Short mmCIF file of C-alpha atoms and ligand atoms in Angstrom, two decimals:
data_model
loop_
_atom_site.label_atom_id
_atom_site.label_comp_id
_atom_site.label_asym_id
_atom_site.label_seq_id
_atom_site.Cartn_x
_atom_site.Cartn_y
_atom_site.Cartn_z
CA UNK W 1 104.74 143.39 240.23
CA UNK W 2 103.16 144.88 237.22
CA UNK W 3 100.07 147.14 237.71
CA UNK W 4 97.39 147.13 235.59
CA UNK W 5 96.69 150.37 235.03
CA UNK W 6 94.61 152.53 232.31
CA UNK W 7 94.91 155.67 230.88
CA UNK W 8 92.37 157.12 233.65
CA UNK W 9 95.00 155.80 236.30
CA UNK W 10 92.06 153.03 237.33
CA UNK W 11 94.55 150.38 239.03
CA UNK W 12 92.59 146.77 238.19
CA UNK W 13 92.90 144.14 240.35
CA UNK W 14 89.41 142.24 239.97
CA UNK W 15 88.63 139.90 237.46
CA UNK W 16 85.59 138.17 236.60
CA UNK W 17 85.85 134.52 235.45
CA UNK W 18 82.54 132.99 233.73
CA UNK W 19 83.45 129.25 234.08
CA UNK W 20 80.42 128.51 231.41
CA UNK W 21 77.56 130.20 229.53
CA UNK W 22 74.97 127.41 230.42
CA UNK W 23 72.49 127.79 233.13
CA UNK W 24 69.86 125.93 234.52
CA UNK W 25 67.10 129.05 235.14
CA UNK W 26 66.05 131.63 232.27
CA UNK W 27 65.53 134.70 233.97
CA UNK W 28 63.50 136.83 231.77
CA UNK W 29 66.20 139.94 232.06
CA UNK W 30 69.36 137.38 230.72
CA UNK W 31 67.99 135.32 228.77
CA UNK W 32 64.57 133.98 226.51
CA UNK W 33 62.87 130.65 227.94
CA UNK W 34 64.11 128.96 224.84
CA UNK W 35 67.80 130.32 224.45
CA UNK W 36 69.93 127.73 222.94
CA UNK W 37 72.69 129.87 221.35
CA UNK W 38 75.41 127.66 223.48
CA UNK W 39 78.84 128.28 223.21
CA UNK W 40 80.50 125.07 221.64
CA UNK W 41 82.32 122.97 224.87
CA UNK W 42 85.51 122.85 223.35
CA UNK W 43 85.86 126.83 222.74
CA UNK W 44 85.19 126.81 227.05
CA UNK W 45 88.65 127.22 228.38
CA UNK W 46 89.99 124.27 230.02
CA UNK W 47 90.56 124.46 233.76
CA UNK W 48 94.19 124.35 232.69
CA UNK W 49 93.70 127.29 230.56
CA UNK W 50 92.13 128.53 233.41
CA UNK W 51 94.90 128.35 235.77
CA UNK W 52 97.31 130.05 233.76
CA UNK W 53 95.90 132.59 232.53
CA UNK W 54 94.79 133.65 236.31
CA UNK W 55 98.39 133.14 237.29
CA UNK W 56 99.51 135.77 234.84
CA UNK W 57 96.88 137.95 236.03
CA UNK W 58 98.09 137.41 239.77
CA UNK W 59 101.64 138.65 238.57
CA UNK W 60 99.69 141.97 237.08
CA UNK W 61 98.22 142.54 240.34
CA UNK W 62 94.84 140.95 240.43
CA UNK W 63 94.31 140.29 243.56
CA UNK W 64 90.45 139.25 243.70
CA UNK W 65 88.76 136.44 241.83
CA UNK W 66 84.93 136.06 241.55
CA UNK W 67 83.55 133.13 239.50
CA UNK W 68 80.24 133.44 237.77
CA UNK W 69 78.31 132.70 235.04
CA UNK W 70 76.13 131.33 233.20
CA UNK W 71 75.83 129.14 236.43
CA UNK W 72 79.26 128.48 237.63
CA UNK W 73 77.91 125.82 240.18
CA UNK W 74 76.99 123.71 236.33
CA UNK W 75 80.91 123.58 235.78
CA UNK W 76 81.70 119.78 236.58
CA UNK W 77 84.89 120.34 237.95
CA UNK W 78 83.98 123.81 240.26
CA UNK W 79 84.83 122.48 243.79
CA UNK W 80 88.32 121.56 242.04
CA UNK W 81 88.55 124.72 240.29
CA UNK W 82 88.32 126.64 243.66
CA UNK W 83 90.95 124.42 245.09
CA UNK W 84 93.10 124.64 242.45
CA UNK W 85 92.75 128.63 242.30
CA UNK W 86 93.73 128.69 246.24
CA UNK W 87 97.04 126.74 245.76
CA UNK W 88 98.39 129.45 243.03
CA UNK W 89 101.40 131.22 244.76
CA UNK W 90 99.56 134.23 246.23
CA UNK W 91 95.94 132.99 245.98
CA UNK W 92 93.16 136.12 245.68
CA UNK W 93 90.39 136.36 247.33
CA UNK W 94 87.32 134.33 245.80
CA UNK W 95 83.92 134.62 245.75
CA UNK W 96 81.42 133.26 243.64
CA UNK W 97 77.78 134.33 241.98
CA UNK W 98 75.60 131.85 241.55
CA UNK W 99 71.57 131.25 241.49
CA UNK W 100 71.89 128.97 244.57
CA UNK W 101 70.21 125.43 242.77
CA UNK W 102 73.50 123.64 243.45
CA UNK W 103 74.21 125.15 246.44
CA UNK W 104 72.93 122.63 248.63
CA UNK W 105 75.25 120.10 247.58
CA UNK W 106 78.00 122.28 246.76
CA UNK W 107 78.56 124.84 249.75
CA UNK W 108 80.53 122.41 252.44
CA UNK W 109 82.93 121.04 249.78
CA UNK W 110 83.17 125.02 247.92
CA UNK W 111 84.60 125.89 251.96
CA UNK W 112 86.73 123.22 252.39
CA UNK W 113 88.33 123.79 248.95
CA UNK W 114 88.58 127.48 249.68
CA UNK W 115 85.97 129.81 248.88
CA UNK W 116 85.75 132.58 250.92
CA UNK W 117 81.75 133.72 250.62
CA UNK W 118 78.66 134.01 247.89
CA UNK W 119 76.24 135.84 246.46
CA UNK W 120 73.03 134.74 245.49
CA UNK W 121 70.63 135.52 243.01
CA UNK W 122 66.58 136.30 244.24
CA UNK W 123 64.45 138.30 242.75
CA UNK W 124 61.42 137.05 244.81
CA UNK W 125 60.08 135.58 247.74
CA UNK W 126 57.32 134.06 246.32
CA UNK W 127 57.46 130.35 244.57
CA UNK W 128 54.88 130.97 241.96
CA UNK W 129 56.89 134.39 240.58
CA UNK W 130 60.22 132.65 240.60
CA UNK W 131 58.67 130.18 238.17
CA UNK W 132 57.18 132.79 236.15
CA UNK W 133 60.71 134.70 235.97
CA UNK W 134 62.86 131.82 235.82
CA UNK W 135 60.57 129.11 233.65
CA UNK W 136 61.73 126.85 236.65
CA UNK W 137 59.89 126.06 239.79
CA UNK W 138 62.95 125.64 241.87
CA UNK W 139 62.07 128.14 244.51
CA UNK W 140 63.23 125.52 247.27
CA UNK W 141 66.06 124.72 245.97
CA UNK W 142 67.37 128.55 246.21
CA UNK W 143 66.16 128.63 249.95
CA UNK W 144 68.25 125.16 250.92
CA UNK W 145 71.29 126.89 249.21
CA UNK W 146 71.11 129.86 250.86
CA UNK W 147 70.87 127.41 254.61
CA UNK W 148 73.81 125.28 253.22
CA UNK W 149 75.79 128.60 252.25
CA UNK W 150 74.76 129.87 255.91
CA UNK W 151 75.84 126.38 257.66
CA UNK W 152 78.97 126.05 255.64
CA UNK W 153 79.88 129.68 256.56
CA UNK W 154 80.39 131.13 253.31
CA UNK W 155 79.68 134.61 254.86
CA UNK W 156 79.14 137.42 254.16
CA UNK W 157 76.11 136.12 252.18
CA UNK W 158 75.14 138.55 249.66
CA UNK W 159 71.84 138.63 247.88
CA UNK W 160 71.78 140.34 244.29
CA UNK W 161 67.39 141.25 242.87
CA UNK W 162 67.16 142.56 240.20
CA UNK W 163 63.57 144.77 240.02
CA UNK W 164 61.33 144.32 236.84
CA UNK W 165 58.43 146.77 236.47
CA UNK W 166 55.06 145.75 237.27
CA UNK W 167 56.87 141.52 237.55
CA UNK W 168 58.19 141.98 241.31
CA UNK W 169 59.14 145.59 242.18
CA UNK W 170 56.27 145.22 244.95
CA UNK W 171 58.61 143.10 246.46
CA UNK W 172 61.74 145.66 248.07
CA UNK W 173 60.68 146.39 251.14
CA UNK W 174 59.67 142.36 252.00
CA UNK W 175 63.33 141.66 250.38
CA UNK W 176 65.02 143.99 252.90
CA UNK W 177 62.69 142.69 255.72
CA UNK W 178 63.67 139.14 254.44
CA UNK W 179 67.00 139.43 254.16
CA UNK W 180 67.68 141.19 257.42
CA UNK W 181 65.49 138.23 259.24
CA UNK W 182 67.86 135.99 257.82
CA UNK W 183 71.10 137.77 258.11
CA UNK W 184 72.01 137.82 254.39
CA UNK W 185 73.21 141.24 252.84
CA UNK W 186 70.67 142.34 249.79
CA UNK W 187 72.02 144.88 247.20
CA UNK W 188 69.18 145.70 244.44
CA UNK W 189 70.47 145.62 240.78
CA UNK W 190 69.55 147.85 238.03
CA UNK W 191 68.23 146.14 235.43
CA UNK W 192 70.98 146.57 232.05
CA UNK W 193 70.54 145.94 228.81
CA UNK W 194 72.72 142.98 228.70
CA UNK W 195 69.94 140.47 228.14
CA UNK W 196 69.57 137.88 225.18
CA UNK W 197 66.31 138.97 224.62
CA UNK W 198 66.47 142.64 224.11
CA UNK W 199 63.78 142.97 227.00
CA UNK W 200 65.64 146.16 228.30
CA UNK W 201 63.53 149.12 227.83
CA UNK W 202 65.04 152.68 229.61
CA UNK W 203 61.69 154.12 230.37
CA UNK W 204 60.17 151.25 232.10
CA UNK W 205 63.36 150.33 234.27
CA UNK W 206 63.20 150.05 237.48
CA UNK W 207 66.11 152.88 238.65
CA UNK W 208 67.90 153.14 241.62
CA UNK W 209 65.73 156.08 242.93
CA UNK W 210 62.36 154.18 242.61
CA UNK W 211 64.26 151.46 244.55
CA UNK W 212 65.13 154.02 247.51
CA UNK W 213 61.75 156.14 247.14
CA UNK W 214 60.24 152.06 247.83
CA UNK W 215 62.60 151.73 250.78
CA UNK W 216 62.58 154.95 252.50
CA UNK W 217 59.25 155.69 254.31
CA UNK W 218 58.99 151.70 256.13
CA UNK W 219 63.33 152.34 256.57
CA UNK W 220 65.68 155.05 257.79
CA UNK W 221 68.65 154.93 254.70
CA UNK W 222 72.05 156.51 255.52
CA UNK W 223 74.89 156.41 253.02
CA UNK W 224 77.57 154.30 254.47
CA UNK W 225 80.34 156.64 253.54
CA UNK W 226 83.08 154.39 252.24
CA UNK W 227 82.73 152.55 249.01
CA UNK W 228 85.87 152.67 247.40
CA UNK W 229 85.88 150.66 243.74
CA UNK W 230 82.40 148.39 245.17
CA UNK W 231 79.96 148.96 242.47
CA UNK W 232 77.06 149.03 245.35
CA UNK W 233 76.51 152.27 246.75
CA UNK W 234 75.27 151.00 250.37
CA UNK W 235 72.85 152.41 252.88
CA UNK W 236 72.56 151.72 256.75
CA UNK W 237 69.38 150.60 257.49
CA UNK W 238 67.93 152.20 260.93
CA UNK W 239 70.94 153.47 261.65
CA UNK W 240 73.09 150.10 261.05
CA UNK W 241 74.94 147.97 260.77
CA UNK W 242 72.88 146.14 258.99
CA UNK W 243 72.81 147.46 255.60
CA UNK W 244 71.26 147.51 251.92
CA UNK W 245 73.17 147.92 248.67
CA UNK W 246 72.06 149.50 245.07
CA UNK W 247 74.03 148.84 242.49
CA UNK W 248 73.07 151.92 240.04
CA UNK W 249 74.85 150.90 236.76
CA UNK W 250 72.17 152.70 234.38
CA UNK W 251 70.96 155.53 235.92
CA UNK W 252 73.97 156.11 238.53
CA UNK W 253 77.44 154.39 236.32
CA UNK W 254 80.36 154.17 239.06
CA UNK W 255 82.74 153.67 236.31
CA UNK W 256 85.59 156.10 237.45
CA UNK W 257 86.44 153.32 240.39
CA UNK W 258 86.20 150.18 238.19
CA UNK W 259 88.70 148.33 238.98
CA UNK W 260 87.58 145.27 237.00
CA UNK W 261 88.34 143.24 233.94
CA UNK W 262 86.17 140.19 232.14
CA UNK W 263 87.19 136.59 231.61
CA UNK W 264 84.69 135.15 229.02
CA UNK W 265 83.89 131.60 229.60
CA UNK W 266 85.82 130.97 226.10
CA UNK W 267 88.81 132.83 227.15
CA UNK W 268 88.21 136.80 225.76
CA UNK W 269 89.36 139.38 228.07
CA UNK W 270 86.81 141.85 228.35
CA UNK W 271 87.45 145.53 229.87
CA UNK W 272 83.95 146.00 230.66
CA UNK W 273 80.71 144.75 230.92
CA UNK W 274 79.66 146.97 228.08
CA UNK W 275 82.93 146.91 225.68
CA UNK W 276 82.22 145.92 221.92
CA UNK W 277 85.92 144.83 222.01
CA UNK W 278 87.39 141.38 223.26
CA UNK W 279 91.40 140.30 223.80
CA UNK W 280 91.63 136.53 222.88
CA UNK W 281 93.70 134.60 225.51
CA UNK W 282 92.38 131.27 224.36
CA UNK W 283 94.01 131.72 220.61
CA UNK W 284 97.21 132.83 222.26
CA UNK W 285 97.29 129.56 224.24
CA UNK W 286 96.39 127.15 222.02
CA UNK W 287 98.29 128.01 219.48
CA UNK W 288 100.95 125.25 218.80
CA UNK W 289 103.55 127.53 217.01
CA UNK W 290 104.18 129.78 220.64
CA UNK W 291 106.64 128.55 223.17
CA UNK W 292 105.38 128.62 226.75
CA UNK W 293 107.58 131.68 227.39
CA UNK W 294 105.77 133.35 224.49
CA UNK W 295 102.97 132.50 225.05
CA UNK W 296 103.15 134.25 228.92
CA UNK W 297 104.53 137.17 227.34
CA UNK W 298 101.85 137.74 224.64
CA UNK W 299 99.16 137.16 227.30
CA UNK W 300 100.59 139.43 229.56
CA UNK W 301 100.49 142.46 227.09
CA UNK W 302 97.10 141.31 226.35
CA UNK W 303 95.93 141.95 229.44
CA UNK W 304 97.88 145.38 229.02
CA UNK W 305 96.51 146.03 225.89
CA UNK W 306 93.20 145.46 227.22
CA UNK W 307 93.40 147.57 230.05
CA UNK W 308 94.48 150.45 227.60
CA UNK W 309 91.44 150.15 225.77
CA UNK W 310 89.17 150.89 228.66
CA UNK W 311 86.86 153.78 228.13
CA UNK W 312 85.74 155.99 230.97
CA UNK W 313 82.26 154.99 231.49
CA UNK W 314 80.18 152.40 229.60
CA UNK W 315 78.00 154.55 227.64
CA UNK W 316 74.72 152.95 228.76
CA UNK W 317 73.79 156.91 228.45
CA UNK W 318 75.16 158.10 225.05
CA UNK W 319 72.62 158.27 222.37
CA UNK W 320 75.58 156.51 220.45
CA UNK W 321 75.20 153.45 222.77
CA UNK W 322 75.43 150.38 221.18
CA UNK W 323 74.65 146.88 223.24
CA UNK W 324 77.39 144.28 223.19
CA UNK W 325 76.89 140.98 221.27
CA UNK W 326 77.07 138.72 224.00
CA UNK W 327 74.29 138.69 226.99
CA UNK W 328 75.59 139.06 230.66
CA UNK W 329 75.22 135.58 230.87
CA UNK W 330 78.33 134.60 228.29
CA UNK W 331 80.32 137.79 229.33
CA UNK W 332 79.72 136.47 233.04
CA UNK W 333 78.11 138.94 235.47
N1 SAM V 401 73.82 132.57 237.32
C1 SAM V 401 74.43 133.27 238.38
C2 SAM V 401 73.43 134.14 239.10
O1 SAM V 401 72.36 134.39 238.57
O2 SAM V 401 73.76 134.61 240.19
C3 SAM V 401 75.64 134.08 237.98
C4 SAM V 401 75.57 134.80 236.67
S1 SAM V 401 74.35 136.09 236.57
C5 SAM V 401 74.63 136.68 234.95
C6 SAM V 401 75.07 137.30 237.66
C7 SAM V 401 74.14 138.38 238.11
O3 SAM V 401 73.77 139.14 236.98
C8 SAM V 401 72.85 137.90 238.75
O4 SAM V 401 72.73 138.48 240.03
C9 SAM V 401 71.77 138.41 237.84
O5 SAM V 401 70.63 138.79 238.55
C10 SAM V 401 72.45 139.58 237.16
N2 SAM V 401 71.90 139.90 235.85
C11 SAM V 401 71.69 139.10 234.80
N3 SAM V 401 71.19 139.79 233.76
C12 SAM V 401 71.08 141.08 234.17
C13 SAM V 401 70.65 142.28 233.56
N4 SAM V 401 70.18 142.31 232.31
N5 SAM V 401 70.69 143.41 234.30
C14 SAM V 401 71.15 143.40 235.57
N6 SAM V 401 71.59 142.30 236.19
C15 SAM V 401 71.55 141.14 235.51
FE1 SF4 V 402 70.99 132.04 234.79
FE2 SF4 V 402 72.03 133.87 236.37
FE3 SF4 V 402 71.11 134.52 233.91
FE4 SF4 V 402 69.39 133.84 235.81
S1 SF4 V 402 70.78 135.62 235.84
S2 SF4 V 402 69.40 133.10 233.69
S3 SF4 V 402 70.50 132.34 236.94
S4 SF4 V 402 72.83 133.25 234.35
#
């Protein structure tokens, strides 16, 4: 087996597959209440496309699989996606990020096809705020998700917030208290300036210290000492095992352990979150003068190629920082 690894010696074995750029919320820090800037449906890779382009990345050495968004739970065809993902010759492991609306519906036949656990997006545990940071008063739906997700035993259940200033950063310590009620495992996102909007503003974010200055007089935070290439740096609460994440991309980057790489929901290979630079798989696969043996070959050193190209750290701290094109929610996050 081929091992995907850059010029920093970072061995990737993650990918990140956004199965569409659609979504049925408009969080304020992704995307403007009236974002329409679609991708066209037949640029969206085909599940076929799909499926062959995460078989070549098996033979690299990916070995882990998460599907997001956009809202991957919007894909028509997800349950069959999962299934189809789990009967490639050495399946990865597969998770899936989604906001939860579908969930209710979705969870039992996401299990049966395969899917190991998910995490959830909630930024609040109050109905009016969600509608005011969403532009969607679905609230309930997110909460009968998250019971489906719990019935249907896609567990671990992780819970991703992201912490706006002055919108819902009143709201850690109920989170935590929340989330440990209900056995779910919350990890606090930095805000990154990845949204649509351009709402990101560095001196207003909420960092990763305000989050654990918040935390730390009503909890008693211990580093859990092994995180390995997890972007969430994760702290015992009262001594464990329960425990509460951070995931400091701004203000703390954990880019020397990335082990990640990018589907785009229109089939660009993407070495980071942050890179200005995309490998197109969908070109290589659709185009009619290639022979299928070609065709595996050129996508394999695209994924080489890409992998070559990653940069140490995202830059999110360089005065020379530039945001990429697309918002989190067309990269897939
Ligand atoms: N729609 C799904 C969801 O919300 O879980 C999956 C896609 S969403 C882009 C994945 C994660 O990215 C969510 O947890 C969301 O909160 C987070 N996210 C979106 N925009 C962000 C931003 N500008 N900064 C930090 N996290 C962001
Ligand atoms: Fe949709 Fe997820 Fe973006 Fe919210 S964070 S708008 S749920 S893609």
């Amino acid at each position: 087996m081929t091992q995907l690894i850059d010029t920093f010696g970072r061995v990737h074995r993650d990918i990140r597959v956004s199965l569409t750029d659609r979504c049925n919320l408009r969080c304020t820090y992704c995307m403007p209440h009236d974002f329409a800037a679609w991708m066209p449906s037949d640029e969206l890779l085909t599940t076929d496309e799909l499926m062959r382009i995460l078989s070549i990345g098996i033979e690299l050495g990916i070995d882990e699989v998460r599907l997001t968004g956009g809202e991957p739970l919007l894909r028509p065809d997800i349950v069959d996606i999962v299934a189809r993902i789990n009967a490639l010759p050495n399946p990865p492991k597969l998770s899936l990020t989604t906001n939860g609306l579908r969930l209710a519906a979705l969870a039992q036949p996401l299990k049966d096809a395969g899917l190991e656990r998910v995490n959830v997006s909630l930024d609040t545990l109050s109905p009016q705020r969600f509608k005011e940071m969403t532009f969607r008063d679905r609230f309930d739906d997110v909460l009968k998700g998250l019971k489906a997700a719990r019935d249907a035993d896609l567990t671990p259940i992780k819970i991703n917030t992201v912490l706006m200033p002055g919108v819902n950063d009143d709201e850690a310590v109920a989170l935590v208290k929340w989330s440990l009620d209900e056995g779910f495992r919350l990890r606090f996102i930095e805000q990154m300036p990845l949204d649509a909007g351009g709402v990101w503003d560095r001196k207003t974010m909420v960092t990763a210290d305000d989050i654990f200055h918040s935390l730390n007089p009503v909890f008693s935070l211990s580093p859990v000492p092994t995180r390995g290439s997890a972007p969430a740096e994760e702290f015992y609460i009262n001594g464990g095992p329960e425990t509460v994440g951070i995931i400091a991309s701004v203000t703390r980057p954990f880019c020397g352990a990335c082990d990640r790489l990018r589907l785009t929901a229109d089939g660009q290979l993407r070495s980071c979150l942050f890179a200005t630079k995309e490998m197109d798989l969908r070109g290589v696969l659709r185009d009619e003068a290639m022979s299928d043996d070609q065709k595996t070959a050129e996508i394999e050193m695209r994924f080489g190629k890409t992998v070559l190209s990653k940069l140490p750290g995202h830059g999110i701290n360089d005065p020379s920082f530039i945001q990429p094109d697309r918002p989190m929610s067309a990269i897939g996050g």
